[in-house]
Short mmCIF file of C-alpha atoms in Angstrom, two decimals:
data_model
loop_
_atom_site.label_atom_id
_atom_site.label_comp_id
_atom_site.label_asym_id
_atom_site.label_seq_id
_atom_site.Cartn_x
_atom_site.Cartn_y
_atom_site.Cartn_z
CA MET A 1157 11.35 -4.70 -13.49
CA VAL A 1158 8.18 -6.66 -12.23
CA ARG A 1159 6.19 -7.78 -15.19
CA ILE A 1160 2.79 -5.89 -15.36
CA GLN A 1161 -0.25 -8.18 -15.61
CA ARG A 1162 -2.81 -7.41 -18.32
CA ARG A 1163 -6.43 -6.82 -18.19
CA LYS A 1164 -7.09 -8.43 -21.59
CA LEU A 1165 -7.06 -12.09 -20.56
CA LEU A 1166 -10.13 -13.48 -22.42
CA ALA A 1167 -8.22 -15.49 -25.08
CA PRO A 1168 -5.66 -17.03 -22.76
CA PHE A 1169 -8.49 -17.78 -20.27
CA LEU A 1170 -10.55 -19.71 -22.90
CA CYS A 1171 -7.48 -21.65 -23.82
CA MET A 1172 -6.75 -22.49 -20.28
CA THR A 1173 -10.32 -23.62 -19.74
CA ALA A 1174 -10.22 -25.82 -22.74
CA THR A 1175 -6.94 -27.37 -21.51
CA VAL A 1176 -8.27 -28.01 -18.07
CA PHE A 1177 -11.45 -29.61 -19.49
CA LEU A 1178 -9.38 -31.98 -21.68
CA LEU A 1179 -7.11 -32.95 -18.68
CA VAL A 1180 -10.13 -33.55 -16.47
CA THR A 1181 -11.63 -35.75 -19.18
CA LEU A 1182 -8.36 -37.67 -19.41
CA GLN A 1183 -8.28 -38.13 -15.68
CA VAL A 1184 -11.83 -39.41 -15.60
CA VAL A 1185 -10.85 -41.97 -18.21
CA VAL A 1186 -7.89 -43.04 -16.23
CA GLU A 1187 -9.98 -43.29 -13.01
CA LEU A 1188 -12.56 -45.43 -14.78
CA GLY A 1189 -9.81 -47.67 -15.95
CA LYS A 1190 -8.61 -48.01 -12.37
CA PHE A 1191 -12.17 -48.84 -11.19
CA GLU A 1192 -12.43 -51.51 -13.76
CA ARG A 1193 -9.16 -53.09 -12.74
CA LYS A 1194 -10.43 -53.26 -9.16
CA THR A 1195 -13.88 -54.57 -10.11
CA PHE A 1196 -13.57 -56.99 -12.94
CA LYS A 1197 -12.01 -60.37 -12.90
CA ASN A 1198 -8.44 -60.92 -13.98
CA SER A 1199 -9.69 -62.17 -17.25
CA HIS A 1200 -11.23 -58.73 -17.95
CA LEU A 1201 -8.12 -56.73 -16.70
CA GLN A 1202 -6.49 -56.58 -20.12
CA ASP A 1203 -9.67 -55.35 -21.70
CA GLY A 1204 -9.88 -52.42 -19.19
CA GLN A 1205 -6.21 -51.47 -19.87
CA GLU A 1206 -6.69 -51.51 -23.66
CA LYS A 1207 -9.88 -49.28 -23.26
CA VAL A 1208 -7.86 -46.72 -21.27
CA GLU A 1209 -5.03 -46.87 -23.92
CA GLU A 1210 -7.55 -46.43 -26.75
CA GLU A 1211 -9.12 -43.39 -24.96
CA SER A 1212 -5.72 -41.94 -24.43
CA LYS A 1213 -4.87 -42.38 -28.08
CA GLN A 1214 -7.96 -40.65 -29.07
CA LEU A 1215 -7.24 -37.72 -26.79
CA ASN A 1216 -3.80 -37.50 -28.10
CA VAL A 1217 -5.23 -37.22 -31.59
CA PHE A 1218 -7.53 -34.54 -30.37
CA PHE A 1219 -4.78 -32.61 -28.91
CA LYS A 1220 -2.77 -32.72 -32.09
CA LYS A 1221 -5.78 -31.65 -34.17
CA GLU A 1222 -6.47 -28.79 -31.73
CA ALA A 1223 -2.82 -27.68 -31.89
CA LEU A 1224 -2.98 -27.71 -35.58
CA THR A 1225 -6.14 -25.65 -35.50
CA LEU A 1226 -4.58 -23.13 -33.13
CA ASN A 1227 -1.54 -22.86 -35.33
CA ARG A 1228 -3.68 -22.27 -38.41
CA LYS A 1229 -5.74 -19.62 -36.45
CA LYS A 1230 -2.48 -18.04 -35.29
CA LYS A 1231 -1.20 -17.80 -38.85
CA LEU A 1232 -4.59 -16.41 -40.05
CA GLU A 1233 -4.49 -13.81 -37.18
CA VAL A 1234 -1.01 -12.57 -38.15
CA ASP A 1235 -1.84 -12.29 -41.89
CA GLY A 1236 -2.94 -8.70 -42.69
CA HIS A 1237 -1.92 -7.23 -39.29
CA PRO A 1238 1.34 -5.30 -38.64
CA ILE A 1239 3.72 -7.26 -36.46
CA MET A 1240 5.24 -5.58 -33.38
CA LEU A 1241 8.15 -7.59 -32.11
CA TRP A 1242 9.44 -7.06 -28.62
CA TRP A 1243 13.18 -7.55 -29.35
CA SER A 1244 13.59 -7.36 -25.58
CA PRO A 1245 11.27 -10.00 -24.35
CA LEU A 1246 9.56 -7.67 -21.65
CA THR A 1247 6.08 -8.98 -21.91
CA GLY A 1248 6.87 -12.74 -22.45
CA GLU A 1249 4.05 -13.10 -24.98
CA THR A 1250 4.67 -15.40 -27.92
CA GLY A 1251 1.73 -14.03 -29.83
CA ARG A 1252 -1.27 -11.82 -29.26
CA LEU A 1253 -3.66 -9.65 -31.38
CA GLY A 1254 -3.85 -6.24 -29.54
CA GLN A 1255 -6.76 -3.92 -30.25
CA CYS A 1256 -5.76 -0.31 -30.13
CA GLY A 1257 -8.90 1.66 -30.76
CA ALA A 1258 -9.81 0.89 -34.35
CA ASP A 1259 -6.34 -0.54 -35.16
CA THR A 1260 -5.16 -4.13 -34.57
CA CYS A 1261 -1.52 -5.30 -34.31
CA PHE A 1262 0.16 -8.55 -33.67
CA PHE A 1263 2.51 -8.42 -30.61
CA THR A 1264 5.15 -11.14 -30.07
CA ILE A 1265 8.56 -11.86 -28.67
CA ASN A 1266 8.99 -14.61 -31.32
CA ARG A 1267 12.04 -13.57 -33.37
CA THR A 1268 11.07 -15.91 -36.22
CA TYR A 1269 8.84 -13.10 -37.50
CA LEU A 1270 11.88 -11.01 -38.18
CA HIS A 1271 11.60 -11.46 -42.02
CA HIS A 1272 7.78 -11.58 -42.09
CA PRO A 1273 6.43 -9.14 -44.80
CA MET A 1274 4.15 -7.65 -42.17
CA MET A 1275 7.03 -6.97 -39.77
CA LYS A 1276 6.71 -3.30 -39.05
CA ALA A 1277 8.15 -2.27 -35.64
CA PHE A 1278 10.80 -3.49 -33.00
CA LEU A 1279 10.09 -2.69 -29.41
CA PHE A 1280 13.01 -2.40 -27.12
CA TYR A 1281 13.26 -2.30 -23.33
CA GLY A 1282 16.20 0.09 -22.48
CA THR A 1283 17.87 -1.93 -19.73
CA ASP A 1284 17.98 -5.04 -21.95
CA PHE A 1285 19.13 -3.09 -25.11
CA ASN A 1286 22.26 -5.05 -26.08
CA VAL A 1287 24.78 -4.25 -28.74
CA ASP A 1288 25.41 -7.85 -29.59
CA SER A 1289 21.71 -8.54 -30.62
CA LEU A 1290 20.10 -6.06 -32.90
CA PRO A 1291 17.65 -6.56 -35.77
CA LEU A 1292 19.99 -5.69 -38.61
CA PRO A 1293 19.97 -4.88 -41.47
CA ARG A 1294 17.18 -2.47 -40.75
CA LYS A 1295 14.81 -1.95 -43.50
CA ALA A 1296 13.34 1.46 -44.31
CA HIS A 1297 9.84 0.51 -43.05
CA HIS A 1298 11.18 -0.92 -39.78
CA ASP A 1299 10.46 1.42 -36.90
CA TRP A 1300 12.40 1.10 -33.54
CA ALA A 1301 10.53 2.04 -30.39
CA LEU A 1302 12.17 2.52 -26.92
CA PHE A 1303 10.52 1.85 -23.53
CA HIS A 1304 12.82 2.94 -20.78
CA GLU A 1305 11.53 4.19 -17.45
CA GLU A 1306 14.47 3.26 -15.25
CA SER A 1307 17.73 4.94 -14.00
CA PRO A 1308 20.41 5.99 -16.57
CA LYS A 1309 22.91 3.79 -14.74
CA ASN A 1310 21.20 0.69 -16.19
CA ASN A 1311 22.26 1.54 -19.71
CA TYR A 1312 24.28 4.83 -20.12
CA LYS A 1313 24.57 4.48 -23.99
CA LEU A 1314 20.90 5.42 -24.40
CA PHE A 1315 21.52 8.84 -22.83
CA HIS A 1316 23.68 10.16 -25.69
CA LYS A 1317 22.49 11.64 -28.93
CA PRO A 1318 23.95 8.97 -31.30
CA VAL A 1319 21.84 6.24 -29.64
CA ILE A 1320 18.71 7.81 -28.56
CA THR A 1321 18.08 9.25 -32.10
CA LEU A 1322 18.18 5.71 -33.43
CA PHE A 1323 14.58 5.34 -32.19
CA ASN A 1324 11.44 6.50 -33.87
CA TYR A 1325 9.22 6.45 -30.70
CA THR A 1326 9.88 6.75 -27.07
CA ALA A 1327 8.26 6.11 -23.75
CA THR A 1328 10.70 7.39 -21.00
CA PHE A 1329 10.51 9.40 -17.73
CA SER A 1330 11.07 12.57 -19.66
CA ARG A 1331 8.10 14.87 -20.22
CA HIS A 1332 9.48 15.36 -23.77
CA SER A 1333 9.20 11.74 -24.95
CA HIS A 1334 6.37 10.61 -27.08
CA LEU A 1335 4.82 8.87 -24.07
CA PRO A 1336 5.94 10.57 -20.91
CA LEU A 1337 6.20 8.36 -17.81
CA THR A 1338 7.12 11.13 -15.45
CA THR A 1339 4.29 10.24 -12.94
CA GLN A 1340 4.80 6.45 -13.22
CA TYR A 1341 5.07 5.98 -9.36
CA LEU A 1342 2.06 8.07 -8.53
CA GLU A 1343 -1.34 6.35 -8.60
CA GLY A 1344 -3.29 9.54 -8.81
CA ILE A 1345 -4.65 12.69 -7.08
CA ASP A 1346 -6.43 10.71 -4.59
CA ALA A 1347 -3.25 9.02 -3.28
CA LEU A 1348 -1.74 12.48 -2.66
CA LYS A 1349 -4.77 13.67 -0.84
CA SER A 1350 -5.26 10.55 1.25
CA LEU A 1351 -4.85 10.94 5.01
CA GLN A 1352 -4.80 7.13 5.71
CA TYR A 1353 -1.26 7.15 7.04
CA VAL A 1354 -0.97 10.74 8.36
CA VAL A 1355 0.32 10.99 11.96
CA PRO A 1356 -0.72 14.07 13.76
CA LEU A 1357 2.03 16.63 14.48
CA SER A 1358 1.51 16.31 18.26
CA SER A 1359 2.10 12.57 17.97
CA LYS A 1360 5.18 13.08 15.92
CA ASN A 1361 6.50 15.55 18.48
CA ASN A 1362 6.20 12.96 21.11
CA LEU A 1363 7.81 10.27 18.93
CA ARG A 1364 10.79 12.61 18.69
CA ARG A 1365 11.93 11.34 22.08
CA ARG A 1366 12.97 8.11 20.47
CA LEU A 1367 13.15 8.94 16.71
CA ALA A 1368 15.47 11.27 14.79
CA PRO A 1369 13.85 14.17 12.86
CA LEU A 1370 15.13 12.70 9.64
CA VAL A 1371 14.77 9.10 8.19
CA TYR A 1372 16.90 7.63 5.36
CA VAL A 1373 16.04 4.19 3.73
CA GLN A 1374 18.40 3.15 0.83
CA SER A 1375 19.89 -0.19 -0.03
CA ASP A 1376 21.36 0.77 -3.39
CA CYS A 1377 24.54 2.29 -2.11
CA ASP A 1378 26.97 4.70 -3.80
CA PRO A 1379 24.85 5.30 -6.96
CA PRO A 1380 25.70 8.09 -9.56
CA SER A 1381 24.04 10.76 -7.62
CA ASP A 1382 26.58 10.18 -4.84
CA ARG A 1383 23.73 10.60 -2.29
CA ASP A 1384 25.45 8.54 0.48
CA SER A 1385 28.29 11.02 0.51
CA TYR A 1386 25.87 13.89 1.09
CA VAL A 1387 23.85 12.03 3.84
CA ARG A 1388 27.18 10.97 5.58
CA GLU A 1389 28.18 14.63 5.69
CA LEU A 1390 24.62 15.62 6.85
CA MET A 1391 24.83 13.22 9.74
CA THR A 1392 27.62 15.23 11.24
CA TYR A 1393 25.11 18.14 11.87
CA ILE A 1394 21.80 16.42 12.55
CA GLU A 1395 20.51 13.07 13.70
CA VAL A 1396 19.38 10.71 10.93
CA ASP A 1397 17.76 7.19 11.33
CA SER A 1398 19.08 5.13 8.52
CA TYR A 1399 17.26 1.74 8.01
CA GLY A 1400 18.73 0.49 4.75
CA GLU A 1401 21.92 -1.15 3.85
CA CYS A 1402 23.45 2.20 3.10
CA LEU A 1403 24.69 4.00 6.18
CA ARG A 1404 22.52 1.82 8.39
CA ASN A 1405 22.25 2.66 12.09
CA LYS A 1406 18.95 1.33 12.82
CA ASP A 1407 17.08 -1.85 11.97
CA LEU A 1408 13.55 -2.56 10.60
CA PRO A 1409 11.53 -5.42 12.06
CA GLN A 1410 12.62 -8.67 10.60
CA GLN A 1411 9.53 -9.13 8.43
CA LEU A 1412 10.15 -5.86 6.67
CA ASN A 1413 13.91 -6.73 5.83
CA ASN A 1414 13.38 -7.06 2.12
CA PRO A 1415 12.92 -4.57 -0.81
CA ALA A 1416 9.36 -5.87 -1.49
CA SER A 1417 8.36 -4.65 1.86
CA MET A 1418 8.77 -1.00 1.08
CA ASP A 1419 5.29 -0.93 -0.16
CA ALA A 1420 3.94 -2.86 2.87
CA ASP A 1421 1.54 -1.32 5.34
CA GLY A 1422 3.98 -1.97 8.19
CA PHE A 1423 6.74 -0.07 6.49
CA TYR A 1424 4.44 2.83 5.66
CA ARG A 1425 3.39 3.20 9.27
CA ILE A 1426 7.04 3.27 10.46
CA ILE A 1427 8.12 5.98 7.95
CA ALA A 1428 4.88 8.01 8.64
CA GLN A 1429 5.99 8.59 12.16
CA TYR A 1430 8.79 10.85 11.04
CA LYS A 1431 8.60 14.45 10.28
CA PHE A 1432 11.18 14.47 7.39
CA ILE A 1433 12.57 11.80 5.01
CA LEU A 1434 15.70 12.13 2.86
CA ALA A 1435 14.39 11.47 -0.55
CA PHE A 1436 17.46 11.21 -2.76
CA GLU A 1437 17.33 9.82 -6.25
CA ASN A 1438 20.10 7.37 -7.54
CA ALA A 1439 20.61 9.72 -10.54
CA VAL A 1440 20.16 13.40 -11.27
CA CYS A 1441 18.05 13.83 -14.46
CA ASP A 1442 15.29 16.15 -15.39
CA ASP A 1443 11.94 14.38 -14.73
CA TYR A 1444 13.53 11.31 -13.28
CA ILE A 1445 11.23 11.12 -10.24
CA THR A 1446 10.67 7.95 -8.38
CA GLU A 1447 8.70 6.62 -5.47
CA LYS A 1448 11.37 8.26 -3.19
CA PHE A 1449 9.52 11.54 -3.86
CA TRP A 1450 5.90 10.50 -4.11
CA ARG A 1451 5.87 7.99 -1.16
CA PRO A 1452 6.46 10.51 1.59
CA LEU A 1453 3.95 12.90 0.12
CA LYS A 1454 1.31 10.09 0.25
CA LEU A 1455 2.27 9.29 3.94
CA GLY A 1456 2.22 12.86 5.19
CA VAL A 1457 6.03 13.12 5.64
CA VAL A 1458 7.96 16.15 4.30
CA PRO A 1459 10.51 14.97 1.66
CA VAL A 1460 14.03 16.51 1.76
CA TYR A 1461 14.51 15.98 -2.02
CA TYR A 1462 17.63 15.64 -4.07
CA GLY A 1463 17.37 14.56 -7.76
CA SER A 1464 15.51 15.84 -10.69
CA PRO A 1465 16.49 19.59 -11.31
CA SER A 1466 12.91 19.96 -12.77
CA ILE A 1467 11.22 18.72 -9.57
CA ILE A 1468 9.65 22.16 -8.75
CA ASP A 1469 7.40 21.57 -11.76
CA TRP A 1470 5.90 18.54 -10.08
CA LEU A 1471 5.43 19.72 -6.48
CA PRO A 1472 1.85 19.42 -5.31
CA SER A 1473 2.17 22.92 -3.82
CA ASN A 1474 4.84 25.56 -3.55
CA ARG A 1475 5.66 24.40 -0.02
CA SER A 1476 5.46 20.63 0.02
CA ALA A 1477 9.07 19.63 -0.06
CA ILE A 1478 12.44 20.93 0.95
CA LEU A 1479 14.90 21.05 -1.93
CA VAL A 1480 18.55 20.27 -1.23
CA SER A 1481 19.66 22.27 -4.15
CA GLU A 1482 18.59 25.47 -2.47
CA PHE A 1483 21.20 24.91 0.25
CA SER A 1484 25.01 25.47 -0.28
CA HIS A 1485 26.17 22.92 2.21
CA PRO A 1486 24.62 20.11 4.38
CA ARG A 1487 25.29 22.18 7.37
CA GLU A 1488 22.71 24.91 6.24
CA LEU A 1489 20.17 22.16 5.37
CA ALA A 1490 20.65 20.66 8.78
CA SER A 1491 20.12 24.12 10.46
CA TYR A 1492 16.90 24.60 8.44
CA ILE A 1493 15.52 21.34 9.37
CA LYS A 1494 16.22 21.84 13.00
CA ARG A 1495 14.39 25.19 12.86
CA LEU A 1496 11.24 23.52 11.45
CA ASP A 1497 11.52 20.66 13.88
CA TYR A 1498 11.37 23.12 16.76
CA ASP A 1499 8.75 25.38 15.31
CA ASP A 1500 5.30 23.75 14.76
CA ARG A 1501 3.97 26.68 12.76
CA LEU A 1502 6.83 26.65 10.29
CA TYR A 1503 6.62 22.88 9.87
CA GLU A 1504 2.81 22.83 9.46
CA ALA A 1505 3.24 25.19 6.40
CA TYR A 1506 4.79 22.12 4.63
CA VAL A 1507 1.91 19.84 5.40
CA GLU A 1508 -0.96 22.26 5.11
CA TRP A 1509 -1.65 21.35 1.47
CA LYS A 1510 -1.98 17.63 2.56
CA LEU A 1511 -4.23 18.22 5.49
CA LYS A 1512 -6.62 20.51 3.37
CA GLY A 1513 -6.38 18.25 0.32
CA GLU A 1514 -5.34 21.26 -1.87
CA ILE A 1515 -3.11 20.55 -4.85
CA SER A 1516 -2.23 23.90 -6.59
CA ASN A 1517 0.06 22.60 -9.23
CA GLN A 1518 -1.96 22.72 -12.42
CA ARG A 1519 0.80 20.82 -14.42
CA LEU A 1520 0.56 17.95 -12.08
CA LEU A 1521 -3.25 17.96 -12.03
CA THR A 1522 -3.52 18.13 -15.81
CA THR A 1523 -0.86 15.43 -16.36
CA LEU A 1524 -2.67 12.95 -13.87
CA ARG A 1525 -6.07 13.80 -15.40
CA GLU A 1526 -4.95 13.39 -19.00
CA ARG A 1527 -2.46 10.47 -18.98
CA LYS A 1528 -3.87 7.34 -20.79
CA TRP A 1529 -2.53 4.72 -18.47
CA GLY A 1530 -3.00 3.95 -14.74
CA VAL A 1531 -0.78 2.85 -11.88
CA GLN A 1532 -2.03 -0.20 -9.88
CA ASP A 1533 -5.54 0.27 -11.42
CA ILE A 1534 -7.16 -2.74 -12.97
CA ASN A 1535 -9.67 -0.43 -14.62
CA GLN A 1536 -7.09 1.25 -16.72
CA ASP A 1537 -4.45 0.08 -19.25
CA ASN A 1538 -0.94 0.04 -17.88
CA TYR A 1539 1.80 2.08 -19.47
CA ILE A 1540 3.18 -0.90 -21.46
CA ASP A 1541 -0.28 -1.41 -23.01
CA VAL A 1542 -0.40 2.23 -23.97
CA PHE A 1543 3.24 2.17 -25.27
CA GLU A 1544 2.32 -0.76 -27.58
CA CYS A 1545 -0.80 0.92 -28.84
CA MET A 1546 0.97 4.20 -29.48
CA VAL A 1547 3.44 2.28 -31.76
CA CYS A 1548 0.67 0.29 -33.38
CA SER A 1549 -1.35 3.44 -34.22
CA LYS A 1550 1.57 5.20 -35.62
CA VAL A 1551 2.42 2.24 -37.92
CA TRP A 1552 -1.26 2.12 -39.07
CA ASP A 1553 -1.20 5.80 -39.79
CA ASN A 1554 1.66 5.23 -42.23
CA ILE A 1555 -0.06 2.19 -43.78
CA ARG A 1556 -3.08 4.39 -44.50
CA LEU A 1557 -0.90 7.11 -45.98
CA GLN A 1558 0.79 4.63 -48.21
CA GLU A 1559 -2.57 3.20 -49.40
CA LYS A 1560 -3.43 6.70 -50.54
CA GLY A 1561 -0.12 7.04 -52.34
CA LEU A 1562 1.28 9.50 -49.83
CA PRO A 1563 4.70 9.22 -48.30
CA PRO A 1564 4.82 7.79 -44.75
CA LYS A 1565 5.48 10.17 -41.81
CA ARG A 1566 8.87 9.72 -40.16
CA TRP A 1567 8.90 10.06 -36.42
CA LYS A 1568 12.24 10.40 -34.63
CA ALA A 1569 13.38 10.69 -31.03
CA GLU A 1570 15.10 13.80 -29.86
CA VAL A 1571 17.93 14.24 -27.39
CA THR A 1572 15.57 15.61 -24.81
CA HIS A 1573 13.63 12.30 -24.82
CA LEU A 1574 16.28 10.76 -22.62
CA SER A 1575 19.28 12.78 -21.48
CA CYS A 1576 21.17 13.19 -18.19
CA PRO A 1577 24.30 15.20 -17.29
CA ALA A 1578 27.44 13.43 -16.39
CA PRO A 1579 27.61 12.13 -12.71
CA THR A 1580 29.44 14.26 -10.24
CA MET A 1581 30.75 13.60 -6.73
CA PHE A 1582 30.49 15.65 -3.63
CA ALA A 1583 33.72 16.81 -2.15
CA PHE A 1584 32.70 16.18 1.47
CA SER A 1585 35.29 14.57 3.72
CA SER A 1586 34.52 15.13 7.28
CA ALA A 1587 34.16 11.79 8.89
CA SER A 1588 36.70 12.66 11.44
CA GLN A 1589 34.20 15.40 12.83
CA CYS A 1590 31.74 12.61 13.56
CA PRO A 1591 33.26 9.50 15.07
CA HIS A 1592 29.97 7.66 15.35
CA CYS A 1593 28.88 8.36 11.68
CA PRO A 1594 29.48 5.56 9.02
CA GLN A 1595 32.87 5.92 7.53
CA ALA A 1596 33.42 6.72 3.83
CA PRO A 1597 34.51 3.80 1.68
CA ARG A 1598 38.26 3.88 0.73
CA GLY A 1599 39.04 3.27 -2.95
CA ASN A 1600 37.78 0.90 -5.41
CA THR A 1601 34.04 1.53 -4.81
CA MET A 1602 31.03 1.94 -7.02
CA ARG A 1603 31.27 5.60 -6.21
CA ASP A 1604 34.38 5.91 -8.15
CA MET A 1605 33.02 3.98 -11.03
CA TRP A 1606 30.14 6.16 -12.34
CA ILE A 1607 32.14 9.14 -13.89
CA PRO A 1608 34.46 7.08 -16.02
CA SER A 1609 31.61 4.75 -16.91
CA PHE A 1610 29.63 7.65 -18.30
CA GLN A 1611 32.54 9.08 -20.10
CA GLN A 1612 33.18 5.72 -21.74
CA SER A 1613 29.50 5.30 -22.67
CA ARG A 1614 29.92 8.42 -24.93
CA LYS A 1615 32.46 6.50 -26.98
CA GLU A 1616 30.19 3.38 -26.93
CA ALA A 1617 27.31 5.40 -28.27
CA GLN A 1618 29.37 6.86 -31.20
CA GLU A 1619 30.70 3.43 -32.15
CA LEU A 1620 27.28 1.82 -31.92
CA ARG A 1621 25.74 4.43 -34.08
CA TRP A 1622 28.45 3.98 -36.71
CA LEU A 1623 27.93 0.26 -36.76
CA VAL A 1624 24.06 0.46 -36.96
CA ASP A 1625 24.24 3.10 -39.78
CA ARG A 1626 26.44 0.77 -41.72
CA ASN A 1627 23.30 -1.55 -41.54
CA GLN A 1628 25.04 -4.80 -41.26
CA ASN A 1629 25.15 -7.46 -38.53
CA PHE A 1630 28.09 -7.18 -36.16
CA SER A 1631 29.47 -9.00 -33.20
CA ALA A 1632 30.10 -7.81 -29.67
CA GLN A 1633 33.74 -8.39 -30.26
CA GLU A 1634 33.61 -6.00 -33.27
CA PHE A 1635 31.85 -3.32 -31.22
CA TRP A 1636 34.31 -3.50 -28.36
CA ALA A 1637 37.30 -3.56 -30.63
CA ARG A 1638 36.06 -0.26 -32.09
CA VAL A 1639 35.43 1.29 -28.64
CA PHE A 1640 38.93 0.52 -27.40
CA LYS A 1641 40.75 0.94 -30.66
CA ASP A 1642 42.53 4.21 -29.52
#
């Protein structure tokens, strides 16, 4: 995951300014020394060098005093403020006082604060949640908070009850988590309504002379959703232009041949020429909805969607996407797309909402309006900022309860905060019917790995929970020995 920049840069900026000023001062002193060496006679050369050395010594003393001052200030800042320790160093910040409304917390990745009396919460990034490094023993007042917006394949253990319920607070793609990130890939309502990249239907019809009705762009091949198997079968019934590494039969321009280019203007304009795009997620989980779904909606392309079973709750309108789950076989899906491709009236029904700028889904509108974070918006906090402040505020709520002599409130994650069904594979095997289609891989592929991996993760989750509940440090060797003991 790309690290998200913060808006609150005042303190680091001041430190940087001071450092630059000191370095410039040092450079001036050095340059003066050089000037003296060039100007004065040889008898004065030594005096010039000594002057530079003396100035340098004075600056070194200044730097040391400044460092001591900063260290003292840092210590004073920590004192009295709850410490939020990123156990997974997602932010990279060694120390920062974060203001969360009326509450202030100290955020850091520095594990030396582990035993500090103000240590209150540990923040974990799901993909980096490792069994061989956990803050144990866990004290009663130590909260654990999970931030995980990525695919379940990154860490299957988290998607089982024994592990997800270890956490007090969650920020996940599930609408049921404490901080839902379901719309993390959608900038806002205006992005959906934008006509910037929309290609008129008449132009798309003309482009059909050289373009397929469907486009597919994936380079993460054979993921748990088994999408490539479905697309391979679909290709036997309808033409598909495939640009990515998976099932590729068409090439992008050279300058667009890297993953970072998928948000480039040039890439957008190529995709916008198509009528339909195969928007297949790498995993099938409720509310796991990525840019694969939102991007075509922004570009005016009809997504043929496979992924979240709850996608209907997030459609901009009742007729804005074609859902693969509504067709019993790729053959039927291909027949329906061909029908829309040849009938402008039927096709226009899927883009009418876009052309009119009418979003009828109140759940989607309310979610976008009420979420406390923004996407690519410097005027709003990002979701990591909001996650940190959510935990900070909950910790302060309990501090205030204890100050009143009341018991703290215990928050706990539920199974619904992060759950996915076991992966399944499509049974399609008709490559012989389409000699020009990419052949299915034979044995020993990623496709064959996901189901046993998910099954083993259940055992891993159980053993991890037992070890954590024991509340003692343990090694990776001890963990794996328990996993494979039977």
